[in-house]
Short mmCIF file of C-alpha atoms and ligand atoms in Angstrom, two decimals:
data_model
loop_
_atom_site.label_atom_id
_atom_site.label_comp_id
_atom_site.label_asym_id
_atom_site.label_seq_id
_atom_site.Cartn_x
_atom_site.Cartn_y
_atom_site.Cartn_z
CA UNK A 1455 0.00 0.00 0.00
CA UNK A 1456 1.08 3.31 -0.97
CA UNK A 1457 0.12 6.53 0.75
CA UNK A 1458 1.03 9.69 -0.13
CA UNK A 1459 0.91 12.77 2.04
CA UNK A 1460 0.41 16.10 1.31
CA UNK A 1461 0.77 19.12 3.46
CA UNK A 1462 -0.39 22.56 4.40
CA UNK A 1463 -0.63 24.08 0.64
CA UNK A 1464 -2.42 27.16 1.76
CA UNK A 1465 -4.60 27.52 -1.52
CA UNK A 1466 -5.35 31.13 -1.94
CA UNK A 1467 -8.33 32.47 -4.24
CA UNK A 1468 -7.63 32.87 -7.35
CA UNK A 1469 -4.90 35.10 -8.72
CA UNK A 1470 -3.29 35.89 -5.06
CA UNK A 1471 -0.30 34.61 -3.99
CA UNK A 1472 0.53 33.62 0.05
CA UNK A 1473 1.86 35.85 1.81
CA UNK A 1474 1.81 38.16 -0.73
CA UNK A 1475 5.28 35.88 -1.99
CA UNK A 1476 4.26 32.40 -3.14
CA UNK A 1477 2.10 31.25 -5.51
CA UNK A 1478 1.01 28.37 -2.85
CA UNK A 1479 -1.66 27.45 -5.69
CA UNK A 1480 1.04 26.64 -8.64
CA UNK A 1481 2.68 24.97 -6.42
CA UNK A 1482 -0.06 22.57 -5.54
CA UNK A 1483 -1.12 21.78 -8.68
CA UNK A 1484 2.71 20.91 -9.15
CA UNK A 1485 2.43 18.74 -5.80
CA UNK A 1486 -0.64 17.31 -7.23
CA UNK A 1487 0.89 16.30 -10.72
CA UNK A 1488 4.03 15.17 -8.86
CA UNK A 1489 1.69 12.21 -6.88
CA UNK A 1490 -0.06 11.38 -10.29
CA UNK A 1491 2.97 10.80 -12.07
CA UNK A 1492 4.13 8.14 -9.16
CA UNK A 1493 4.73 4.44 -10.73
CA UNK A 1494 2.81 2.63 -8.83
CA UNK A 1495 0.21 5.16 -8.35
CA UNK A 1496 -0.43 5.64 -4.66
CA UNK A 1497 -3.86 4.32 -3.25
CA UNK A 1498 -4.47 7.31 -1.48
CA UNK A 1499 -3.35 10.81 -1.10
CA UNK A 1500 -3.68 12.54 2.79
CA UNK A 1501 -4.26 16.15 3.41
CA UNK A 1502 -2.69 17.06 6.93
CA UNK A 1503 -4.53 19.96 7.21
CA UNK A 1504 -4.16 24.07 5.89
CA UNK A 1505 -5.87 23.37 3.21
CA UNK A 1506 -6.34 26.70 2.51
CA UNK A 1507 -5.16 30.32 3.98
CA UNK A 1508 -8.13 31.65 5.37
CA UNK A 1509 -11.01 29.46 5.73
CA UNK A 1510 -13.14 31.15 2.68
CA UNK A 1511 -15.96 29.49 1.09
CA UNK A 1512 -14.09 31.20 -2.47
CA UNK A 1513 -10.73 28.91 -1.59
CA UNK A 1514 -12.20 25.90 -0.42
CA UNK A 1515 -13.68 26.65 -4.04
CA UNK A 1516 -10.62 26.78 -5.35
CA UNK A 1517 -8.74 24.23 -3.42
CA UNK A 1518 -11.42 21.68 -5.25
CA UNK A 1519 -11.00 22.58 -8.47
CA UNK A 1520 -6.98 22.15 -8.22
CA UNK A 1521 -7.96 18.94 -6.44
CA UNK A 1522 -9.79 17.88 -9.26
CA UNK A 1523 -7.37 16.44 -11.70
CA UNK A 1524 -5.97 13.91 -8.67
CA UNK A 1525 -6.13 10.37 -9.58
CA UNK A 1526 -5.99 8.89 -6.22
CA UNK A 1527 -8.89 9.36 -3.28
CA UNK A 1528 -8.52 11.67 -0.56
CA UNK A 1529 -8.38 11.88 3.04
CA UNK A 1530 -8.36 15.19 4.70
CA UNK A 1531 -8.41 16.84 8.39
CA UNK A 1532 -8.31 20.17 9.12
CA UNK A 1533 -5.42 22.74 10.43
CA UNK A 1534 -5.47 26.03 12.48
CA UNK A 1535 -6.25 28.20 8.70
CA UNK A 1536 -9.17 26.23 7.96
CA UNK A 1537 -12.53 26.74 9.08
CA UNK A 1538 -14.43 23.51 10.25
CA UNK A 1539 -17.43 24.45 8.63
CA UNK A 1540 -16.21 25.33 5.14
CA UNK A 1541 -14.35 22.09 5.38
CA UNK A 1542 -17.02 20.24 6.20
CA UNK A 1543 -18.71 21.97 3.25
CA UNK A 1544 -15.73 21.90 0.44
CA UNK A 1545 -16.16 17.68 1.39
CA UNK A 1546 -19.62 17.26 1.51
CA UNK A 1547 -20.74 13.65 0.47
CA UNK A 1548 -17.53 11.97 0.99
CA UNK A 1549 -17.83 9.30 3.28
CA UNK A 1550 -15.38 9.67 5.74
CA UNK A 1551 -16.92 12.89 6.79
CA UNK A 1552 -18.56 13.58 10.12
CA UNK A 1553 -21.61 15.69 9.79
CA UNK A 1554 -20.81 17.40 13.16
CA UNK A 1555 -18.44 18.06 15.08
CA UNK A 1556 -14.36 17.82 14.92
CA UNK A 1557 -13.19 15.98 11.82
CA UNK A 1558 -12.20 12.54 13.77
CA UNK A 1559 -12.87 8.91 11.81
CA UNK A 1560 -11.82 5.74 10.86
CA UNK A 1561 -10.77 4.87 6.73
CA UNK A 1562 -9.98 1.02 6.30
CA UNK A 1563 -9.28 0.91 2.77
CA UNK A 1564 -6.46 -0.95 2.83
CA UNK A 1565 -3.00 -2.84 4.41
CA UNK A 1566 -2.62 0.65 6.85
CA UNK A 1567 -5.57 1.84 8.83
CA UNK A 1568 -5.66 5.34 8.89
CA UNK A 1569 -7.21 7.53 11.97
CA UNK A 1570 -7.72 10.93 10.79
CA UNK A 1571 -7.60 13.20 14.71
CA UNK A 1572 -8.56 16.74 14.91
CA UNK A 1573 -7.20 18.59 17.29
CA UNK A 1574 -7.77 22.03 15.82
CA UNK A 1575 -9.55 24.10 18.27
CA UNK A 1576 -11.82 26.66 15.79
CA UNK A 1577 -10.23 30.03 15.67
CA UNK A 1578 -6.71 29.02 17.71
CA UNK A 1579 -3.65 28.58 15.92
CA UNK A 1580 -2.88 25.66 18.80
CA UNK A 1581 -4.64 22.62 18.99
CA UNK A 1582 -5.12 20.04 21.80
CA UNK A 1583 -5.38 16.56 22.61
CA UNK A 1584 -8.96 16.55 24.88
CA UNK A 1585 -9.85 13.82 26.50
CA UNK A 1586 -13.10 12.94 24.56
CA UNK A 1587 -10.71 12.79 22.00
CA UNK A 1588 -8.22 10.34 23.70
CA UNK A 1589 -11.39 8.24 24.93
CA UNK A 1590 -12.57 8.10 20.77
CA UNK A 1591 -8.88 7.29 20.27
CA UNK A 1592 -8.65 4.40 22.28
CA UNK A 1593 -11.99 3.08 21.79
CA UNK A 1594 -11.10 2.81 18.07
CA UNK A 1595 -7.36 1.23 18.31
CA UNK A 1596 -8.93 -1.55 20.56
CA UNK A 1597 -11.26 -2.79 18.18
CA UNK A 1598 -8.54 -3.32 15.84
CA UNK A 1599 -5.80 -4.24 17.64
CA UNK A 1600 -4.12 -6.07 14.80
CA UNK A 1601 -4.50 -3.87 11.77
CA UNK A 1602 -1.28 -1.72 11.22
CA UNK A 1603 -2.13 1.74 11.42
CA UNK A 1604 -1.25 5.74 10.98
CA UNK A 1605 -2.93 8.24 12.62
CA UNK A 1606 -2.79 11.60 10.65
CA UNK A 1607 -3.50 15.16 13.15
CA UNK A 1608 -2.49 18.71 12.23
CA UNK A 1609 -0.16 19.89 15.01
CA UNK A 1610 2.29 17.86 16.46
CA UNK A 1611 2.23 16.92 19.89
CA UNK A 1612 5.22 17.76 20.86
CA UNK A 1613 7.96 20.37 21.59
CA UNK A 1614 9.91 20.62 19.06
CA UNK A 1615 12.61 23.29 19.87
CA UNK A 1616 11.50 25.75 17.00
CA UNK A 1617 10.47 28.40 19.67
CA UNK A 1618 7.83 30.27 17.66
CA UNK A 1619 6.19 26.70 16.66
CA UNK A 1620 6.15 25.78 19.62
CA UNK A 1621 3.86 28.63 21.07
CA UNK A 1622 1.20 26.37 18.79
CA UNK A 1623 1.42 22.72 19.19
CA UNK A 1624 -1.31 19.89 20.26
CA UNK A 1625 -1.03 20.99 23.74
CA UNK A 1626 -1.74 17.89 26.63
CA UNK A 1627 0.19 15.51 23.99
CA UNK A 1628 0.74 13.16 27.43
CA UNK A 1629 -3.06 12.31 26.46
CA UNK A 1630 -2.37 11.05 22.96
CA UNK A 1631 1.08 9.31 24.52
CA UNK A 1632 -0.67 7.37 26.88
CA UNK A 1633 -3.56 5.94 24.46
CA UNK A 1634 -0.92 5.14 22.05
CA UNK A 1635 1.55 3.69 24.22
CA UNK A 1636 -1.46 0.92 25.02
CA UNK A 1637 -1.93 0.54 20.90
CA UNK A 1638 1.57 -1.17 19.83
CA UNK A 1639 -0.07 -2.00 16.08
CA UNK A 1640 0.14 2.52 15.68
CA UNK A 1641 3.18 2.22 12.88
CA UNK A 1642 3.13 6.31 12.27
CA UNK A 1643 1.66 9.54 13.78
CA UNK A 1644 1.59 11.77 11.28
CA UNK A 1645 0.85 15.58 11.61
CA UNK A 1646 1.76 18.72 9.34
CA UNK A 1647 1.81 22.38 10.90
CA UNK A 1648 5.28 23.07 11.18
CA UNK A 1649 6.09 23.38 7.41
CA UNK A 1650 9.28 21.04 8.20
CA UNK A 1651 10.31 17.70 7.99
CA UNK A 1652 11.13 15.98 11.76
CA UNK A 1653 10.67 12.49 13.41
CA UNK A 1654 10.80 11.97 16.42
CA UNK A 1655 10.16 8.70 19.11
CA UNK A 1656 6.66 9.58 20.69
CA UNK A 1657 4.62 7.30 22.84
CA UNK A 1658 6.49 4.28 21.68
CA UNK A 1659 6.00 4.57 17.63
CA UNK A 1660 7.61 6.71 15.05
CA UNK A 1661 6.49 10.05 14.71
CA UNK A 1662 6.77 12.32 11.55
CA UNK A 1663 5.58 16.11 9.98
CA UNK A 1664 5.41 16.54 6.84
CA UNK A 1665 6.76 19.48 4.90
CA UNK A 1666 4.59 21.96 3.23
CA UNK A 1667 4.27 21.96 -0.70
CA UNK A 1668 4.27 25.88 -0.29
CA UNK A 1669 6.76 26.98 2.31
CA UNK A 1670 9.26 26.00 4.99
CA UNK A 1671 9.17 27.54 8.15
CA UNK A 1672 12.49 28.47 9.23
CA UNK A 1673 14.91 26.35 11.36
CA UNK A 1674 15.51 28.68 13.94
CA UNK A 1675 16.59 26.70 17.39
CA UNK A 1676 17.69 29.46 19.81
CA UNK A 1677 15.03 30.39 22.56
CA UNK A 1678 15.01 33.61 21.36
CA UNK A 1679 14.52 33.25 17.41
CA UNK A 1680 12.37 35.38 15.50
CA UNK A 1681 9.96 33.63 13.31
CA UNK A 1682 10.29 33.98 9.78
CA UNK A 1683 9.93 31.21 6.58
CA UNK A 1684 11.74 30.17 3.18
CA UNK A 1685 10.42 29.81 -0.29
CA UNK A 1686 12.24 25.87 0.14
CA UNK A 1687 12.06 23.43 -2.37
CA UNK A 1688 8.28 22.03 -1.71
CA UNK A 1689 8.56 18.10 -0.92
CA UNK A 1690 5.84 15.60 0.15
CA UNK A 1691 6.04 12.40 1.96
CA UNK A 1692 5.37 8.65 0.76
CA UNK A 1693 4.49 6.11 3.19
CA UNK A 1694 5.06 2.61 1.40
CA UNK A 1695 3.94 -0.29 3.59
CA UNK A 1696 5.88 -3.52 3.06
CA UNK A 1697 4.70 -6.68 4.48
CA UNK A 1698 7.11 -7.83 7.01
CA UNK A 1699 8.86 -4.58 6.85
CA UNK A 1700 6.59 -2.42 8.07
CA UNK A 1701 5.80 1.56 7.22
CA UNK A 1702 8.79 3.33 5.10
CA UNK A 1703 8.63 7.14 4.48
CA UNK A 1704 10.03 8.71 1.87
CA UNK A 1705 10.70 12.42 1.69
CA UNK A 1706 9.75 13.46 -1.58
CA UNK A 1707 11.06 16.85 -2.93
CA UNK A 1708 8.59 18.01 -5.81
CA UNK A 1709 9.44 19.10 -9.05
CA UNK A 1710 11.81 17.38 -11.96
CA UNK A 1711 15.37 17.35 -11.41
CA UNK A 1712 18.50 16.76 -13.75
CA UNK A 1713 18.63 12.91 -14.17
CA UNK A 1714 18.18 9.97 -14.38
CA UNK A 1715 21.93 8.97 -14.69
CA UNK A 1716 23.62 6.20 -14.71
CA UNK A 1717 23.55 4.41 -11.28
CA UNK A 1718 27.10 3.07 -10.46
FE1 LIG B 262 0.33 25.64 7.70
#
């Protein structure tokens, strides 16, 4: 099973650019072309959340038209820029969708089980692991205690020594360490947020972000750093799971490159 994983793209309406700087939405239709052109094609593409900039019925327009030419199915949760509602509205229809609520369910579509966890909290840039959430978390890993599986969130839960991300994590990540510590079949958390790549141990199973197919945040590790982001080269992830391996991530930068050449 292949699963790619896109992240915080920040679609913009039409003709504006993020930040004023990027052209976040020629750079997801390049993200987007990048995953159809994969060989084998993945079976199914996750959105870690930012879909869009600022929550507007007009980009959630937009983010589904540049969605449109995507060959694989979609999974999606919410970040901090979207807005629950137009979310919920942009993906009306689509099974996995809860009509109320925060964006939490179950997709069994294949090899890898995938938990989709919202821990947005509407109109907070930080998010939080509640305990309702941690209740629905471990309700649903112990009926399937067998099944491999990822869990996908929006911010990590975690510190991760970028000061100014860190002002906006998943706060009370104990919560989410605890159910999974109890869950050993959880191959991957995976969350996007922080624009950056990073893994990190967490609760006993491997924990990655994604990177952003619009910007990088900057890596900025003194206490004191000023927050501030790059125009990187955008990348995606690929998790591959291999029977009696287990869940390998690739870090995909996105675009073409000079190549291929000769191997040895
Ligand atoms: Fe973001």
């Amino acid at each position: 099973m292949l699963i790619a994983q896109l992240s915080d793209p920040h679609v913009r309406p039409e003709g504006m650019l993020y930040q004023g700087v990027v052209d976040s939405n020629a750079q997801f239709t390049a993200a987007i072309a990048h995953v159809n052109g994969f060989d084998p094609p993945p079976d199914l593409v996750l959105l870690s959340g930012d879909l869009v900039d600022e929550g507007t019925d007009d980009e959630y327009a937009t983010m589904a038209r540049l969605l449109a030419p995507l060959k694989a199915p979609v999974l999606a949760i919410p970040g901090n820029h979207d807005d629950r509602e137009a979310f919920r509205r942009a993906f009306a229809g689509l099974s996995w969708l809860p009509e109320a609520g925060p964006v939490d369910y179950v997709a069994d579509r294949g090899a890898v089980r995938i938990v989709a966890l919202d821990v947005t909290l509407p109109g907070l840039h930080h998010g939080a692991m509640s305990e309702a959430g941690a209740a629905w978390l471990d309700g649903v890993l112990a009926a399937e205690p067998h099944r491999p599986t990822m869990i996908m969130m929006h911010q990590p839960p975690f510190d991760t020594g970028v000061p100014y991300l860190d002002l906006y994590s998943c706060r009370d990540g104990h919560r989410l360490a605890e159910v999974v510590a109890r869950h050993p079949q959880v191959e991957r958390i995976v969350c996007g947020h922080v624009h950056r790549f990073m893994q990190v141990r967490f609760g006993g199973t491997m924990l990655c972000t994604a990177p952003s197919t619009t910007t990088a945040i900057a890596l900025r590790l003194r206490p004191e750093a000023k927050p501030a982001s790059h125009v990187e080269p955008p990348a995606l992830l690929l998790h591959h799971w291999q029977a009696g391996v287990g869940l390998i991530t690739h870090f995909v930068p996105i675009g073409t490159f000079p190549g291929p050449y000769p191997f040895a």
